[in-house]
Amino acid sequence: MTRLIHHTPVYEDNDGKGNFPLSYHLEMISDYERVSLFKQGIDQSVTKDTVFCELGCGTGIFSIYAASKAKKVYAVEHDSKIFEIAKKNISASGLKDKIQLIRGDCLEVELPEKVDVLFSEMLSIWMIEEPQILVMNHAVNQLLKPGAVTIPSKIINLAELCHTDFTFDGIRLPTSIAQFTGIKAPRIMSESRVCNRFSLNKENPAEVRSFAEFQLLTSGVVNSVRLSSIVTISENVHFYATDTLMPLTIVPLIEEVRLKEAERIFLQADYKHRGSLENAIFKLKRRK
Ligand SMILES: C[S@@+](CC[C@H](N)C(=O)[O-])C[C@H]1O[C@@H](n2cnc3c(N)ncnc32)[C@H](O)[C@@H]1O
């Protein structure tokens, strides 16, 4: 199994409920940077009076942590294998009385009460592969008390224009690729630009078309973009990228373009939230 497949949920019936292999859950909970930053977000938002909900609780690691501080925790998970593991972890935590574990679909779950803090980590690069935005939309419409806090709270998507050598040993294979440690880096040809921003405490569109203008730092053929995201977990707590979560990702352009140093050009991106990088379209458009 490649690392990329390992990190990508399997959608058996295209219903938005992706499952991960258990080994990826183990990788996620042992990613110190990911876990400690999300715990900091919980520390900043949860008090003894907080009603907290985690959508997609996986092993239960964050629901259990939140329960050590909150009044009540709702933890929702649909995947039967990891649900059973969460159940055991919650029993072993000594916080079972505070946590209501619900087997259900986060895109339509109903809770017995509205919540003060809504937590969900279904993040993927640019929110393309996983249902983060759709799940947060459901939460915003159905689950939050007025003024509730969402974790994460904001996401900024960035891109750089680049040239990637998609040829290996004479074999050409242009495809999207996560920049896990050890993967060959592209040649960066522009500064990083903000392509779009999402506040997760309000509803966001399921489909996106974004434009951003770039100026070339070097002459040459631009054939790809390198995507990254800055996730604001809570005030002053930001996550960028690890091998486990949202590694910088190269995506080939629909068409390569030869450009000169200092030339300006627009990047148009068309994609669906909970779509796929393969179906996302990235293309360059010259200024008129
Ligand atoms: C990236 S994992 C994060 C798990 C855990 N929150 C953590 O941070 O360690 C996302 C979790 O959401 C669950 N999930 C994805 N889509 C879901 C849906 N529509 N309904 C319920 N759970 C879902 C997956 O099964 C997985 O356990």
mmCIF file of N, CA, C and O and ligand atoms in Angstrom, residues 9 11 15-20 24-25 28-29 34 38 54-62 76-79 82 104-107 119-123 130-131 135 245, ligand 1:
data_model
loop_
_atom_site.group_PDB
_atom_site.id
_atom_site.type_symbol
_atom_site.label_atom_id
_atom_site.label_comp_id
_atom_site.label_asym_id
_atom_site.label_seq_id
_atom_site.Cartn_x
_atom_site.Cartn_y
_atom_site.Cartn_z
ATOM 1 N N PRO A 9 -9.015 8.206 2.382
ATOM 2 C CA PRO A 9 -10.120 7.351 2.805
ATOM 3 C C PRO A 9 -10.689 6.550 1.634
ATOM 4 O O PRO A 9 -10.684 7.018 0.502
ATOM 5 N N TYR A 11 -13.854 5.234 -0.160
ATOM 6 C CA TYR A 11 -15.301 5.487 -0.234
ATOM 7 C C TYR A 11 -15.943 4.333 -0.978
ATOM 8 O O TYR A 11 -15.890 4.275 -2.189
ATOM 9 N N ASP A 15 -20.659 7.654 -0.671
ATOM 10 C CA ASP A 15 -21.667 8.322 0.146
ATOM 11 C C ASP A 15 -21.073 9.326 1.136
ATOM 12 O O ASP A 15 -21.750 9.809 2.027
ATOM 13 N N GLY A 16 -19.790 9.621 0.983
ATOM 14 C CA GLY A 16 -19.189 10.616 1.867
ATOM 15 C C GLY A 16 -18.627 10.035 3.155
ATOM 16 O O GLY A 16 -18.094 10.757 3.980
ATOM 17 N N LYS A 17 -18.775 8.707 3.364
ATOM 18 C CA LYS A 17 -18.301 8.114 4.615
ATOM 19 C C LYS A 17 -17.059 7.268 4.362
ATOM 20 O O LYS A 17 -17.140 6.059 4.195
ATOM 21 N N GLY A 18 -15.922 7.944 4.312
ATOM 22 C CA GLY A 18 -14.691 7.215 3.997
ATOM 23 C C GLY A 18 -14.117 6.494 5.205
ATOM 24 O O GLY A 18 -14.200 6.987 6.324
ATOM 25 N N ASN A 19 -13.548 5.314 4.990
ATOM 26 C CA ASN A 19 -12.879 4.556 6.059
ATOM 27 C C ASN A 19 -11.379 4.586 5.840
ATOM 28 O O ASN A 19 -10.901 4.577 4.709
ATOM 29 N N PHE A 20 -10.640 4.580 6.949
ATOM 30 C CA PHE A 20 -9.178 4.512 6.879
ATOM 31 C C PHE A 20 -8.707 3.162 7.413
ATOM 32 O O PHE A 20 -9.326 2.610 8.325
ATOM 33 N N TYR A 24 -3.349 3.687 9.693
ATOM 34 C CA TYR A 24 -3.299 5.146 9.540
ATOM 35 C C TYR A 24 -3.793 5.844 10.815
ATOM 36 O O TYR A 24 -3.274 6.893 11.209
ATOM 37 N N HIS A 25 -4.784 5.229 11.490
ATOM 38 C CA HIS A 25 -5.212 5.804 12.782
ATOM 39 C C HIS A 25 -4.042 5.811 13.761
ATOM 40 O O HIS A 25 -3.832 6.777 14.489
ATOM 41 N N MET A 28 -1.756 8.570 12.838
ATOM 42 C CA MET A 28 -2.315 9.886 13.207
ATOM 43 C C MET A 28 -2.150 10.173 14.693
ATOM 44 O O MET A 28 -1.777 11.276 15.086
ATOM 45 N N ILE A 29 -2.422 9.147 15.529
ATOM 46 C CA ILE A 29 -2.366 9.437 16.977
ATOM 47 C C ILE A 29 -0.923 9.509 17.469
ATOM 48 O O ILE A 29 -0.660 10.035 18.536
ATOM 49 N N ARG A 34 0.661 16.980 15.258
ATOM 50 C CA ARG A 34 -0.785 17.012 15.034
ATOM 51 C C ARG A 34 -1.529 16.936 16.364
ATOM 52 O O ARG A 34 -2.382 17.771 16.676
ATOM 53 N N PHE A 38 -3.729 20.080 18.224
ATOM 54 C CA PHE A 38 -5.187 19.971 18.426
ATOM 55 C C PHE A 38 -5.536 19.972 19.919
ATOM 56 O O PHE A 38 -6.572 20.530 20.313
ATOM 57 N N GLU A 54 -17.283 15.861 18.915
ATOM 58 C CA GLU A 54 -16.279 15.541 17.890
ATOM 59 C C GLU A 54 -16.956 14.743 16.784
ATOM 60 O O GLU A 54 -17.534 13.682 17.022
ATOM 61 N N LEU A 55 -16.859 15.269 15.567
ATOM 62 C CA LEU A 55 -17.403 14.548 14.404
ATOM 63 C C LEU A 55 -16.260 13.770 13.768
ATOM 64 O O LEU A 55 -15.264 14.357 13.353
ATOM 65 N N GLY A 56 -16.382 12.448 13.720
ATOM 66 C CA GLY A 56 -15.314 11.587 13.196
ATOM 67 C C GLY A 56 -14.258 11.373 14.267
ATOM 68 O O GLY A 56 -13.108 11.796 14.118
ATOM 69 N N CYS A 57 -14.632 10.670 15.346
ATOM 70 C CA CYS A 57 -13.735 10.617 16.531
ATOM 71 C C CYS A 57 -12.627 9.580 16.382
ATOM 72 O O CYS A 57 -11.700 9.570 17.202
ATOM 73 N N GLY A 58 -12.690 8.704 15.377
ATOM 74 C CA GLY A 58 -11.618 7.711 15.201
ATOM 75 C C GLY A 58 -11.397 6.922 16.483
ATOM 76 O O GLY A 58 -12.335 6.371 17.068
ATOM 77 N N THR A 59 -10.153 6.894 16.952
ATOM 78 C CA THR A 59 -9.792 6.146 18.174
ATOM 79 C C THR A 59 -10.400 6.744 19.445
ATOM 80 O O THR A 59 -10.370 6.112 20.496
ATOM 81 N N GLY A 60 -10.864 8.007 19.370
ATOM 82 C CA GLY A 60 -11.431 8.684 20.547
ATOM 83 C C GLY A 60 -10.432 9.561 21.272
ATOM 84 O O GLY A 60 -10.749 10.176 22.295
ATOM 85 N N ILE A 61 -9.229 9.690 20.740
ATOM 86 C CA ILE A 61 -8.156 10.389 21.462
ATOM 87 C C ILE A 61 -8.552 11.818 21.869
ATOM 88 O O ILE A 61 -8.318 12.224 23.017
ATOM 89 N N PHE A 62 -9.188 12.565 20.978
ATOM 90 C CA PHE A 62 -9.505 13.956 21.310
ATOM 91 C C PHE A 62 -10.798 14.065 22.130
ATOM 92 O O PHE A 62 -10.928 14.960 22.969
ATOM 93 N N VAL A 76 -18.874 11.146 17.503
ATOM 94 C CA VAL A 76 -19.611 10.480 16.412
ATOM 95 C C VAL A 76 -18.622 9.809 15.465
ATOM 96 O O VAL A 76 -17.615 10.416 15.071
ATOM 97 N N GLU A 77 -18.906 8.574 15.091
ATOM 98 C CA GLU A 77 -18.031 7.825 14.179
ATOM 99 C C GLU A 77 -18.907 6.812 13.437
ATOM 100 O O GLU A 77 -19.787 6.199 14.023
ATOM 101 N N HIS A 78 -18.613 6.646 12.147
ATOM 102 C CA HIS A 78 -19.445 5.697 11.392
ATOM 103 C C HIS A 78 -18.728 4.370 11.110
ATOM 104 O O HIS A 78 -19.377 3.345 10.903
ATOM 105 N N ASP A 79 -17.395 4.377 11.121
ATOM 106 C CA ASP A 79 -16.638 3.188 10.706
ATOM 107 C C ASP A 79 -16.680 2.155 11.845
ATOM 108 O O ASP A 79 -16.195 2.418 12.950
ATOM 109 N N ILE A 82 -13.229 1.130 13.789
ATOM 110 C CA ILE A 82 -12.609 2.113 14.690
ATOM 111 C C ILE A 82 -13.599 2.515 15.779
ATOM 112 O O ILE A 82 -13.198 2.868 16.900
ATOM 113 N N GLY A 104 -22.750 6.873 13.742
ATOM 114 C CA GLY A 104 -23.611 7.562 12.783
ATOM 115 C C GLY A 104 -22.807 8.326 11.759
ATOM 116 O O GLY A 104 -21.580 8.372 11.808
ATOM 117 N N ASP A 105 -23.545 8.929 10.841
ATOM 118 C CA ASP A 105 -22.960 9.692 9.739
ATOM 119 C C ASP A 105 -22.916 11.171 10.126
ATOM 120 O O ASP A 105 -23.960 11.783 10.365
ATOM 121 N N CYS A 106 -21.707 11.716 10.167
ATOM 122 C CA CYS A 106 -21.528 13.119 10.576
ATOM 123 C C CYS A 106 -22.199 14.098 9.614
ATOM 124 O O CYS A 106 -22.366 15.269 9.946
ATOM 125 N N LEU A 107 -22.532 13.649 8.420
ATOM 126 C CA LEU A 107 -23.156 14.558 7.459
ATOM 127 C C LEU A 107 -24.643 14.746 7.761
ATOM 128 O O LEU A 107 -25.294 15.605 7.187
ATOM 129 N N PHE A 119 -15.629 19.980 17.187
ATOM 130 C CA PHE A 119 -14.282 19.604 16.760
ATOM 131 C C PHE A 119 -14.404 18.580 15.639
ATOM 132 O O PHE A 119 -15.175 17.622 15.743
ATOM 133 N N SER A 120 -13.655 18.771 14.578
ATOM 134 C CA SER A 120 -13.602 17.735 13.542
ATOM 135 C C SER A 120 -12.269 17.813 12.795
ATOM 136 O O SER A 120 -11.883 18.894 12.344
ATOM 137 N N GLU A 121 -11.598 16.688 12.727
ATOM 138 C CA GLU A 121 -10.351 16.634 11.952
ATOM 139 C C GLU A 121 -10.572 15.653 10.810
ATOM 140 O O GLU A 121 -10.371 14.453 10.955
ATOM 141 N N MET A 122 -11.105 16.203 9.714
ATOM 142 C CA MET A 122 -11.241 15.419 8.472
ATOM 143 C C MET A 122 -10.525 16.225 7.402
ATOM 144 O O MET A 122 -11.063 16.540 6.343
ATOM 145 N N LEU A 123 -9.297 16.621 7.740
ATOM 146 C CA LEU A 123 -8.540 17.531 6.886
ATOM 147 C C LEU A 123 -7.752 16.772 5.824
ATOM 148 O O LEU A 123 -7.206 15.705 6.099
ATOM 149 N N GLU A 130 -11.269 14.900 1.625
ATOM 150 C CA GLU A 130 -12.085 14.505 2.788
ATOM 151 C C GLU A 130 -13.264 15.473 2.986
ATOM 152 O O GLU A 130 -13.243 16.584 2.470
ATOM 153 N N PRO A 131 -14.267 15.045 3.776
ATOM 154 C CA PRO A 131 -15.506 15.853 3.844
ATOM 155 C C PRO A 131 -15.510 16.970 4.883
ATOM 156 O O PRO A 131 -16.572 17.376 5.344
ATOM 157 N N VAL A 135 -18.989 18.403 6.367
ATOM 158 C CA VAL A 135 -19.326 18.040 7.744
ATOM 159 C C VAL A 135 -19.502 19.322 8.588
ATOM 160 O O VAL A 135 -20.439 19.440 9.380
ATOM 161 N N LEU A 245 -0.424 14.462 8.082
ATOM 162 C CA LEU A 245 -1.584 15.318 7.811
ATOM 163 C C LEU A 245 -1.222 16.432 6.838
ATOM 164 O O LEU A 245 -0.305 17.217 7.098
HETATM 165 C C1 LIG B 1 -8.804 11.824 9.810
HETATM 166 S S1 LIG B 1 -9.675 10.721 10.853
HETATM 167 C C2 LIG B 1 -9.504 11.540 12.418
HETATM 168 C C3 LIG B 1 -9.831 10.668 13.595
HETATM 169 C C4 LIG B 1 -9.702 11.380 14.944
HETATM 170 N N1 LIG B 1 -10.597 12.528 14.982
HETATM 171 C C5 LIG B 1 -8.283 11.864 15.159
HETATM 172 O O1 LIG B 1 -8.070 13.055 14.909
HETATM 173 O O2 LIG B 1 -7.434 11.057 15.495
HETATM 174 C C6 LIG B 1 -11.358 11.075 10.404
HETATM 175 C C7 LIG B 1 -12.375 10.164 11.043
HETATM 176 O O3 LIG B 1 -13.662 10.558 10.586
HETATM 177 C C8 LIG B 1 -14.421 9.403 10.273
HETATM 178 N N2 LIG B 1 -15.426 9.808 9.277
HETATM 179 C C9 LIG B 1 -15.196 10.223 8.010
HETATM 180 N N3 LIG B 1 -16.368 10.546 7.406
HETATM 181 C C10 LIG B 1 -17.340 10.317 8.329
HETATM 182 C C11 LIG B 1 -18.754 10.467 8.309
HETATM 183 N N4 LIG B 1 -19.390 10.932 7.231
HETATM 184 N N5 LIG B 1 -19.436 10.130 9.410
HETATM 185 C C12 LIG B 1 -18.806 9.668 10.518
HETATM 186 N N6 LIG B 1 -17.475 9.513 10.605
HETATM 187 C C13 LIG B 1 -16.744 9.844 9.518
HETATM 188 C C14 LIG B 1 -13.403 8.403 9.756
HETATM 189 O O4 LIG B 1 -13.861 7.077 9.856
HETATM 190 C C15 LIG B 1 -12.221 8.691 10.682
HETATM 191 O O5 LIG B 1 -12.292 7.926 11.851
#
